[in-house]
Short mmCIF file of C-alpha atoms and ligand atoms in Angstrom, two decimals:
data_model
loop_
_atom_site.label_atom_id
_atom_site.label_comp_id
_atom_site.label_asym_id
_atom_site.label_seq_id
_atom_site.Cartn_x
_atom_site.Cartn_y
_atom_site.Cartn_z
CA MET A 497 9.13 -46.36 25.22
CA ARG A 498 8.05 -45.74 28.84
CA ILE A 499 10.41 -47.54 31.19
CA GLY A 500 9.73 -48.04 34.90
CA ILE A 501 12.64 -48.38 37.28
CA PHE A 502 11.98 -49.95 40.65
CA GLY A 503 14.98 -50.24 42.94
CA GLY A 504 15.21 -51.61 46.43
CA THR A 505 17.13 -53.73 48.85
CA PHE A 506 14.68 -56.55 48.17
CA ASN A 507 15.74 -58.30 51.35
CA PRO A 508 13.51 -60.18 50.63
CA PRO A 509 11.22 -59.02 47.79
CA HIS A 510 7.64 -59.48 49.00
CA LEU A 511 4.05 -59.24 47.78
CA GLY A 512 4.06 -55.50 48.55
CA HIS A 513 6.80 -55.02 45.94
CA ILE A 514 5.22 -57.40 43.43
CA THR A 515 1.77 -55.84 43.69
CA ALA A 516 3.08 -52.27 43.53
CA ALA A 517 5.26 -53.16 40.51
CA ARG A 518 2.40 -54.82 38.63
CA GLU A 519 -0.18 -52.16 39.37
CA ALA A 520 2.11 -49.18 38.80
CA PHE A 521 3.08 -50.77 35.47
CA ALA A 522 -0.58 -50.77 34.40
CA LEU A 523 -1.44 -47.34 35.85
CA LEU A 524 1.51 -45.65 34.15
CA GLY A 525 1.06 -47.54 30.88
CA LEU A 526 4.68 -48.68 30.96
CA ASP A 527 6.29 -50.74 28.21
CA ARG A 528 9.04 -52.14 30.37
CA LEU A 529 9.86 -52.48 34.03
CA LEU A 530 13.37 -52.78 35.38
CA LEU A 531 13.82 -54.20 38.88
CA ILE A 532 17.18 -53.23 40.30
CA PRO A 533 18.40 -54.73 43.58
CA ALA A 534 20.77 -52.35 45.37
CA GLY A 535 24.33 -53.47 46.08
CA LEU A 536 25.20 -51.36 49.10
CA PRO A 537 21.94 -49.50 49.72
CA PRO A 538 22.50 -45.81 50.50
CA HIS A 539 19.39 -45.54 52.68
CA LYS A 540 19.80 -48.53 54.94
CA GLU A 541 22.42 -50.94 56.17
CA LEU A 542 21.97 -54.59 55.32
CA PRO A 543 21.50 -56.40 58.64
CA ALA A 544 24.22 -58.86 59.64
CA GLY A 545 23.68 -62.33 58.17
CA SER A 546 21.72 -60.95 55.20
CA PRO A 547 21.61 -62.99 52.00
CA THR A 548 24.45 -62.53 49.55
CA ALA A 549 24.03 -60.25 46.56
CA THR A 550 23.55 -63.32 44.35
CA GLN A 551 20.77 -64.61 46.59
CA ARG A 552 18.98 -61.24 46.60
CA LEU A 553 19.34 -61.16 42.83
CA GLU A 554 17.85 -64.64 42.48
CA MET A 555 14.95 -63.79 44.84
CA THR A 556 14.30 -60.63 42.80
CA ARG A 557 14.27 -62.70 39.60
CA LEU A 558 11.68 -65.06 41.08
CA ALA A 559 9.64 -62.08 42.29
CA ALA A 560 9.87 -60.50 38.83
CA GLU A 561 8.43 -63.65 37.28
CA ALA A 562 5.64 -63.54 39.84
CA THR A 563 4.57 -60.10 38.56
CA GLU A 564 3.37 -62.01 35.46
CA LEU A 565 4.61 -59.18 33.26
CA GLY A 566 6.52 -61.74 31.19
CA GLU A 567 9.21 -60.34 28.89
CA GLN A 568 8.24 -56.81 29.89
CA VAL A 569 9.94 -57.10 33.26
CA GLN A 570 13.71 -57.46 33.62
CA VAL A 571 16.00 -57.68 36.62
CA LEU A 572 19.26 -55.77 36.31
CA ASP A 573 22.32 -56.55 38.39
CA MET A 574 24.09 -53.28 37.53
CA GLU A 575 24.11 -51.96 41.12
CA LEU A 576 25.35 -55.25 42.50
CA HIS A 577 28.45 -55.00 40.31
CA ARG A 578 29.18 -51.37 41.02
CA GLU A 579 31.82 -50.44 43.60
CA GLY A 580 30.69 -48.47 46.67
CA ARG A 581 27.19 -47.25 47.56
CA SER A 582 24.39 -47.78 45.06
CA PHE A 583 23.32 -44.27 44.16
CA THR A 584 20.16 -43.93 42.11
CA SER A 585 21.63 -40.90 40.29
CA ASP A 586 24.44 -43.13 38.91
CA THR A 587 21.94 -45.79 37.91
CA LEU A 588 19.73 -43.28 36.12
CA GLU A 589 22.71 -41.77 34.34
CA ALA A 590 23.69 -45.20 33.02
CA LEU A 591 20.11 -46.04 32.04
CA SER A 592 19.49 -42.75 30.26
CA ALA A 593 22.64 -43.37 28.20
CA GLN A 594 21.40 -46.88 27.46
CA TYR A 595 17.89 -45.74 26.52
CA PRO A 596 18.31 -42.34 24.85
CA GLY A 597 14.99 -40.83 23.88
CA ASP A 598 12.98 -43.12 26.16
CA GLU A 599 10.92 -41.92 29.11
CA LEU A 600 12.25 -43.10 32.47
CA TRP A 601 9.89 -43.45 35.45
CA LEU A 602 11.38 -43.96 38.88
CA LEU A 603 8.94 -45.86 41.09
CA MET A 604 9.00 -45.60 44.86
CA GLY A 605 6.88 -46.15 47.96
CA THR A 606 5.99 -43.57 50.62
CA ASP A 607 9.16 -43.83 52.73
CA MET A 608 11.45 -43.27 49.76
CA PHE A 609 9.36 -40.44 48.30
CA MET A 610 9.14 -38.57 51.59
CA SER A 611 12.91 -38.52 51.89
CA LEU A 612 13.78 -37.88 48.23
CA GLN A 613 15.37 -34.48 48.91
CA THR A 614 17.95 -36.18 51.16
CA TRP A 615 19.13 -38.66 48.51
CA HIS A 616 22.50 -38.26 46.81
CA GLU A 617 22.13 -35.72 43.92
CA PRO A 618 18.33 -35.28 44.01
CA GLY A 619 18.48 -32.62 41.29
CA LYS A 620 20.16 -35.02 38.92
CA ILE A 621 17.61 -37.73 39.73
CA LEU A 622 14.70 -35.38 39.07
CA SER A 623 16.23 -34.20 35.81
CA LEU A 624 16.80 -37.71 34.49
CA ALA A 625 13.52 -39.40 35.46
CA ASN A 626 9.88 -38.78 36.16
CA ILE A 627 8.86 -39.82 39.64
CA ALA A 628 5.94 -42.12 40.36
CA ALA A 629 5.26 -42.35 44.10
CA PHE A 630 2.72 -44.66 45.70
CA GLY A 631 1.51 -45.46 49.19
CA ARG A 632 2.76 -48.49 51.09
CA THR A 633 -0.41 -48.64 53.13
CA ALA A 634 -4.03 -47.89 52.28
CA GLY A 635 -3.77 -44.93 54.68
CA ASP A 636 -0.87 -43.17 52.87
CA GLY A 637 -2.50 -40.50 50.82
CA GLU A 638 -2.52 -37.36 48.83
CA THR A 639 -2.36 -35.08 51.89
CA GLN A 640 1.10 -36.28 52.73
CA PHE A 641 2.16 -36.69 49.10
CA SER A 642 0.97 -33.30 47.84
CA ALA A 643 2.91 -31.36 50.47
CA GLN A 644 6.08 -33.25 49.58
CA ARG A 645 5.43 -32.88 45.83
CA GLU A 646 5.01 -29.13 46.23
CA ALA A 647 8.13 -28.83 48.38
CA LEU A 648 10.17 -30.71 45.76
CA MET A 649 8.70 -28.71 42.85
CA GLU A 650 9.67 -25.51 44.57
CA VAL A 651 13.33 -26.48 44.64
CA TYR A 652 13.29 -28.41 41.36
CA PRO A 653 10.68 -26.71 39.16
CA GLN A 654 11.58 -28.87 36.14
CA ALA A 655 10.68 -32.07 38.01
CA SER A 656 7.85 -34.33 36.89
CA ILE A 657 6.16 -36.03 39.85
CA CYS A 658 3.09 -38.16 39.78
CA THR A 659 1.48 -39.90 42.74
CA LEU A 660 -0.43 -43.15 42.34
CA ARG A 661 -2.78 -45.19 44.46
CA ILE A 662 -2.01 -48.89 44.33
CA PRO A 663 -5.50 -50.44 44.50
CA SER A 664 -4.48 -53.77 46.09
CA VAL A 665 -1.62 -52.45 48.25
CA VAL A 666 -0.10 -55.13 50.49
CA GLU A 667 0.96 -53.64 53.81
CA VAL A 668 4.25 -55.30 54.60
CA SER A 669 7.91 -54.38 54.88
CA SER A 670 10.94 -56.61 54.43
CA THR A 671 12.00 -55.88 58.02
CA GLU A 672 8.68 -57.13 59.39
CA LEU A 673 8.79 -60.11 57.12
CA ARG A 674 12.28 -61.14 58.22
CA GLU A 675 11.04 -61.15 61.82
CA LYS A 676 8.10 -63.34 60.81
CA LEU A 677 10.25 -65.78 58.87
CA VAL A 678 12.43 -66.48 61.91
CA LYS A 679 9.24 -67.46 63.73
CA GLY A 680 8.08 -69.75 60.91
CA GLN A 681 5.51 -67.21 59.63
CA GLY A 682 5.22 -64.88 56.65
CA ALA A 683 4.79 -67.35 53.78
CA ASN A 684 1.50 -65.62 52.86
CA LEU A 685 3.38 -62.35 52.21
CA LEU A 686 5.75 -63.83 49.65
CA ALA A 687 5.39 -65.26 46.16
CA PRO A 688 5.52 -69.06 46.70
CA ALA A 689 8.70 -69.46 44.65
CA VAL A 690 10.48 -66.72 46.65
CA TYR A 691 9.43 -68.42 49.89
CA GLY A 692 10.64 -71.76 48.53
CA TYR A 693 13.99 -70.23 47.58
CA ILE A 694 14.36 -68.76 51.09
CA LEU A 695 13.68 -72.19 52.61
CA ARG A 696 16.06 -74.06 50.36
CA GLU A 697 18.86 -71.57 50.87
CA GLY A 698 18.14 -71.49 54.63
CA LEU A 699 17.83 -67.68 54.58
CA TYR A 700 16.59 -65.58 57.50
CA HIS A 701 17.17 -68.43 59.97
CA THR A 702 14.35 -70.50 58.49
CA GLY A 703 16.45 -73.63 59.09
CA ALA A 704 14.18 -76.06 57.21
CA ASP A 705 15.46 -79.61 56.84
CA MET A 706 15.22 -80.35 53.10
CA LYS A 707 14.99 -84.06 53.78
CA ARG A 708 11.97 -83.69 56.06
CA LEU A 709 9.88 -80.94 54.55
CA PRO A 710 6.20 -80.81 55.42
CA LEU A 711 3.99 -80.47 52.36
CA GLU A 712 3.33 -76.75 52.87
CA GLN A 713 7.08 -76.20 52.56
CA LEU A 714 7.91 -78.85 49.96
CA ARG A 715 5.43 -77.32 47.53
CA PRO A 716 6.94 -73.78 47.45
CA VAL A 717 10.46 -75.23 47.44
CA ALA A 718 9.55 -77.34 44.41
CA LEU A 719 8.03 -74.27 42.72
CA SER A 720 11.22 -72.27 43.31
CA TYR A 721 13.03 -74.55 40.84
CA LEU A 722 10.65 -73.77 37.99
CA LYS A 723 10.13 -71.13 35.38
CA HIS A 724 7.00 -69.29 36.45
CA LYS A 725 5.02 -70.47 33.42
CA ARG A 726 5.57 -74.11 34.41
CA ILE A 727 4.00 -73.69 37.87
CA PRO A 728 0.41 -74.52 36.79
CA HIS A 729 1.69 -77.67 35.07
CA VAL A 730 3.47 -78.95 38.18
CA LEU A 731 0.55 -78.12 40.47
CA GLY A 732 -1.77 -79.80 37.96
CA THR A 733 0.45 -82.90 37.92
CA GLU A 734 0.32 -83.02 41.72
CA GLN A 735 -3.49 -82.84 41.63
CA GLU A 736 -3.77 -85.51 38.92
CA ALA A 737 -1.23 -87.82 40.57
CA VAL A 738 -3.15 -87.69 43.84
CA ARG A 739 -6.40 -88.46 42.01
CA LEU A 740 -4.87 -91.40 40.15
CA ALA A 741 -3.20 -92.72 43.31
CA GLU A 742 -6.53 -92.64 45.13
CA ARG A 743 -8.30 -94.31 42.20
CA TYR A 744 -5.75 -97.13 41.98
CA GLY A 745 -4.82 -97.55 45.64
CA ALA A 746 -1.26 -96.27 45.32
CA ASP A 747 0.64 -94.29 47.99
CA VAL A 748 -0.88 -90.83 47.74
CA GLU A 749 1.96 -89.04 49.54
CA LYS A 750 4.62 -90.60 47.32
CA ALA A 751 2.60 -89.67 44.24
CA ARG A 752 2.38 -86.09 45.49
CA VAL A 753 6.09 -85.75 46.21
CA ALA A 754 7.11 -87.32 42.89
CA ALA A 755 4.72 -85.04 41.00
CA LEU A 756 5.95 -81.90 42.77
CA LEU A 757 9.60 -82.70 42.06
CA HIS A 758 9.31 -84.34 38.63
CA ASP A 759 10.37 -81.22 36.69
CA CYS A 760 12.77 -79.74 39.25
CA THR A 761 15.66 -79.55 36.75
CA LYS A 762 13.56 -78.74 33.69
CA LYS A 763 14.71 -75.14 33.42
CA LEU A 764 18.42 -76.01 33.34
CA SER A 765 20.43 -75.67 30.12
CA MET A 766 22.02 -78.61 28.30
CA GLU A 767 25.36 -77.66 29.82
CA GLU A 768 23.95 -77.59 33.36
CA GLN A 769 22.15 -80.89 32.77
CA LEU A 770 25.35 -82.53 31.57
CA ALA A 771 27.25 -81.19 34.58
CA LEU A 772 24.65 -82.83 36.86
CA CYS A 773 24.96 -86.10 34.89
CA THR A 774 28.68 -86.03 35.59
CA LYS A 775 28.15 -85.16 39.25
CA TYR A 776 25.66 -87.97 39.80
CA ASP A 777 27.39 -90.44 37.49
CA ILE A 778 24.37 -90.74 35.21
CA GLN A 779 25.18 -92.78 32.11
CA LEU A 780 23.61 -91.51 28.89
CA ASP A 781 22.95 -93.27 25.61
CA ASP A 782 23.45 -91.56 22.22
CA LEU A 783 19.95 -90.14 22.06
CA GLU A 784 19.99 -88.83 25.64
CA GLN A 785 23.24 -87.00 25.01
CA LYS A 786 21.45 -84.82 22.47
CA ALA A 787 17.93 -84.53 23.88
CA LEU A 788 17.51 -82.05 26.70
CA LYS A 789 13.98 -83.28 27.34
CA LEU A 790 15.25 -86.76 28.13
CA LEU A 791 17.89 -85.53 30.56
CA HIS A 792 15.71 -83.59 32.98
CA SER A 793 13.93 -86.70 34.22
CA LYS A 794 17.25 -88.32 35.19
CA THR A 795 18.84 -85.23 36.72
CA GLY A 796 15.52 -84.44 38.43
CA ALA A 797 15.50 -87.90 40.04
CA ALA A 798 19.09 -87.41 41.20
CA ILE A 799 18.30 -84.04 42.81
CA ALA A 800 15.14 -85.45 44.39
CA ARG A 801 17.20 -88.15 46.04
CA ASP A 802 20.29 -86.12 46.92
CA VAL A 803 18.61 -82.91 48.11
CA PHE A 804 15.22 -84.13 49.31
CA GLY A 805 16.13 -87.69 50.31
CA VAL A 806 13.26 -89.33 48.39
CA ASP A 807 13.07 -93.13 48.43
CA ASP A 808 13.65 -95.49 45.49
CA ASP A 809 9.96 -95.58 44.46
CA ILE A 810 9.80 -91.83 44.03
CA TYR A 811 13.26 -91.72 42.47
CA SER A 812 12.31 -94.19 39.74
CA ALA A 813 8.92 -92.53 39.12
CA ILE A 814 10.76 -89.28 38.36
CA TRP A 815 13.54 -91.05 36.43
CA TYR A 816 11.08 -92.72 34.00
CA HIS A 817 8.46 -89.99 33.75
CA THR A 818 9.46 -88.95 30.22
CA THR A 819 10.22 -92.26 28.49
CA GLY A 820 8.49 -94.93 30.56
CA HIS A 821 10.03 -98.44 30.40
CA ALA A 822 8.94 -102.06 30.24
CA ASN A 823 7.11 -103.32 33.33
CA MET A 824 6.59 -100.04 35.14
CA THR A 825 5.58 -99.87 38.81
CA LYS A 826 2.17 -98.45 39.71
CA LEU A 827 3.73 -95.21 40.92
CA GLU A 828 5.79 -94.86 37.72
CA LYS A 829 2.64 -95.29 35.64
CA ILE A 830 0.78 -92.71 37.73
CA ILE A 831 3.48 -90.05 37.39
CA TYR A 832 3.93 -90.73 33.66
CA LEU A 833 0.19 -90.31 33.10
CA ALA A 834 -0.41 -87.47 35.55
CA ASP A 835 2.26 -85.49 33.70
CA TYR A 836 0.48 -86.29 30.44
CA ILE A 837 -3.16 -85.60 31.32
CA GLU A 838 -3.05 -83.03 34.14
CA PRO A 839 -5.81 -80.37 33.94
CA SER A 840 -3.77 -77.71 32.14
CA ARG A 841 -2.96 -80.06 29.24
CA ASP A 842 -4.99 -79.23 26.21
CA PHE A 843 -4.16 -81.26 23.13
CA PRO A 844 -6.44 -83.13 20.73
CA GLY A 845 -7.48 -86.44 22.28
CA VAL A 846 -6.58 -85.54 25.89
CA ASP A 847 -10.13 -85.97 27.18
CA GLU A 848 -10.43 -89.44 25.68
CA LEU A 849 -7.05 -90.36 27.15
CA ARG A 850 -8.20 -89.06 30.57
CA ASN A 851 -11.28 -91.30 30.39
CA VAL A 852 -9.25 -94.39 29.55
CA CYS A 853 -6.76 -93.64 32.36
CA TYR A 854 -9.55 -93.67 34.94
CA GLU A 855 -11.12 -96.84 33.43
CA ASP A 856 -7.96 -98.90 33.44
CA LEU A 857 -4.45 -97.73 34.30
CA ASP A 858 -2.65 -100.05 31.88
CA LYS A 859 -4.97 -99.24 29.01
CA GLY A 860 -4.39 -95.56 29.73
CA LEU A 861 -0.65 -96.07 29.81
CA LEU A 862 -0.67 -97.99 26.52
CA LYS A 863 -2.74 -95.27 24.88
CA GLY A 864 -0.42 -92.55 26.27
CA LEU A 865 2.67 -94.38 25.01
CA GLU A 866 1.14 -94.94 21.58
CA MET A 867 0.14 -91.28 21.30
CA THR A 868 3.68 -90.21 22.19
CA ILE A 869 5.26 -92.57 19.67
CA GLU A 870 2.84 -91.40 16.99
CA GLU A 871 3.48 -87.73 17.71
CA MET A 872 7.27 -88.10 17.83
CA THR A 873 7.26 -90.09 14.58
CA ALA A 874 5.03 -87.52 12.87
CA MET A 875 7.46 -84.78 13.89
CA GLY A 876 10.39 -86.82 12.60
CA ASN A 877 11.90 -87.14 16.08
CA PRO A 878 13.60 -90.34 17.23
CA VAL A 879 11.65 -92.28 19.87
CA HIS A 880 13.58 -93.53 22.88
CA ARG A 881 13.92 -97.30 22.96
CA ALA A 882 12.53 -97.45 26.53
CA THR A 883 9.23 -96.02 25.25
CA ILE A 884 8.97 -98.65 22.51
CA GLU A 885 9.79 -101.36 25.04
CA ALA A 886 7.14 -100.03 27.43
CA ARG A 887 4.52 -100.16 24.69
CA ASP A 888 5.58 -103.61 23.50
CA ALA A 889 5.53 -105.02 27.05
CA LEU A 890 1.95 -103.78 27.55
CA LYS A 891 0.85 -105.08 24.15
CA GLY A 892 2.57 -108.43 24.64
P1 LIG B 1036 12.56 -52.37 54.81
O1 LIG B 1036 11.72 -53.13 55.72
O2 LIG B 1036 14.01 -52.65 54.97
O3 LIG B 1036 12.23 -50.91 54.82
P2 LIG B 1036 11.12 -52.53 52.34
O4 LIG B 1036 9.97 -53.42 52.58
O5 LIG B 1036 10.88 -51.06 52.35
O6 LIG B 1036 12.28 -52.90 53.33
P3 LIG B 1036 12.80 -52.16 50.04
O7 LIG B 1036 13.43 -53.19 49.21
O8 LIG B 1036 13.68 -51.30 50.84
O9 LIG B 1036 11.75 -52.93 50.97
O10 LIG B 1036 11.81 -51.25 49.18
C1 LIG B 1036 11.98 -51.01 47.80
C2 LIG B 1036 10.90 -50.08 47.32
O11 LIG B 1036 9.62 -50.69 47.50
C3 LIG B 1036 10.80 -48.75 48.08
O12 LIG B 1036 10.49 -47.73 47.15
C4 LIG B 1036 9.64 -48.96 49.05
O13 LIG B 1036 9.00 -47.76 49.39
C5 LIG B 1036 8.74 -49.84 48.21
N1 LIG B 1036 7.89 -50.70 49.04
C6 LIG B 1036 8.29 -51.49 50.05
N2 LIG B 1036 7.25 -52.14 50.59
C7 LIG B 1036 6.17 -51.80 49.89
C8 LIG B 1036 4.77 -52.12 49.97
N3 LIG B 1036 4.31 -52.96 50.89
N4 LIG B 1036 3.94 -51.55 49.06
C9 LIG B 1036 4.41 -50.69 48.13
N5 LIG B 1036 5.70 -50.33 48.01
C10 LIG B 1036 6.58 -50.86 48.87
#
């Protein structure tokens, strides 16, 4: 197996890192990529007021998901747990023991490559891993790299050094980005979920008020709560909810906010969901106590209200988006259906359901509820009583 190792302070991880990681992965034909945030970086001091190790780890996890390398990319916290300075030679020693017989590739940008001979135990590094160096700007090139490669090879003739050109290099550094973030800029240089995480944790003096977020901040914050693969679904639900709200004269902004936040607790485990139910005093019936899918709508509504200060209309639209209930409000119907028919949904009958939804909201809702009941029954799953009551109320 060819394993790439990409370390850094990741304070914060930006599109330069994500692009370099993704493209180096392809160019080197790697099977796995390990992103390793440094605990105490040997090359640079963490500026005062920097995020905690846990926050840098979480940002790196979100950035890793944004590489879209799926299971092939992993974030390791090994350096964050190690005492003292984070030396790459120690990390490589541990990884070569963990992956005996595999090929290790240490990835680095221009600045790191040009100073490699000054690192702690460079000989050990070069004996344990192949080096893949790439430019951080379109201007960094072979002239500079070849001289350094030759100088290193002279001292360490056994070294294996390859230099790459990252085709879509993004010219940014974390230092520059931190300065931009203080001034309310820089969102375009971050994966949306990383930017959202920075806002919600109030990192780098962004100081956003979670209860009064403008849309261009609410959206990335909402995305930061999700697994990467769920992002198209939530953005699709936003789009569909806005369309339905316009079609039926509902409050477009409320529809948008409810749609963006409707799945904000979806990625939590059963244990985490239950802890939130206790925190927010959410009462659960027998079925809800066992069904994770039924819990996220309730805990999501609670977070939407507590963290983002949404009003009762939005709260209840999120609360009922999975089961529905008898006599739903217009906004509740819109969120229930937007979640069901948004553009990335692709199940048999979805187009017909979409047509009915835009002909008549209640007819669409009835059809959606009936399809759910049918599907759950066919799978042998119990149907929540609120869903049956919603259907019966519409039929009655
Ligand atoms: P700083 O501003 O503190 O120098 P940084 O942007 O260099 O931060 P690090 O986390 O220190 O970020 O970098 C980790 C690794 O990513 C290093 O090997 C660095 O050379 C590389 N790197 C950083 N920015 C880019 C970029 N824009 N393109 C390609 N590689 C990059």
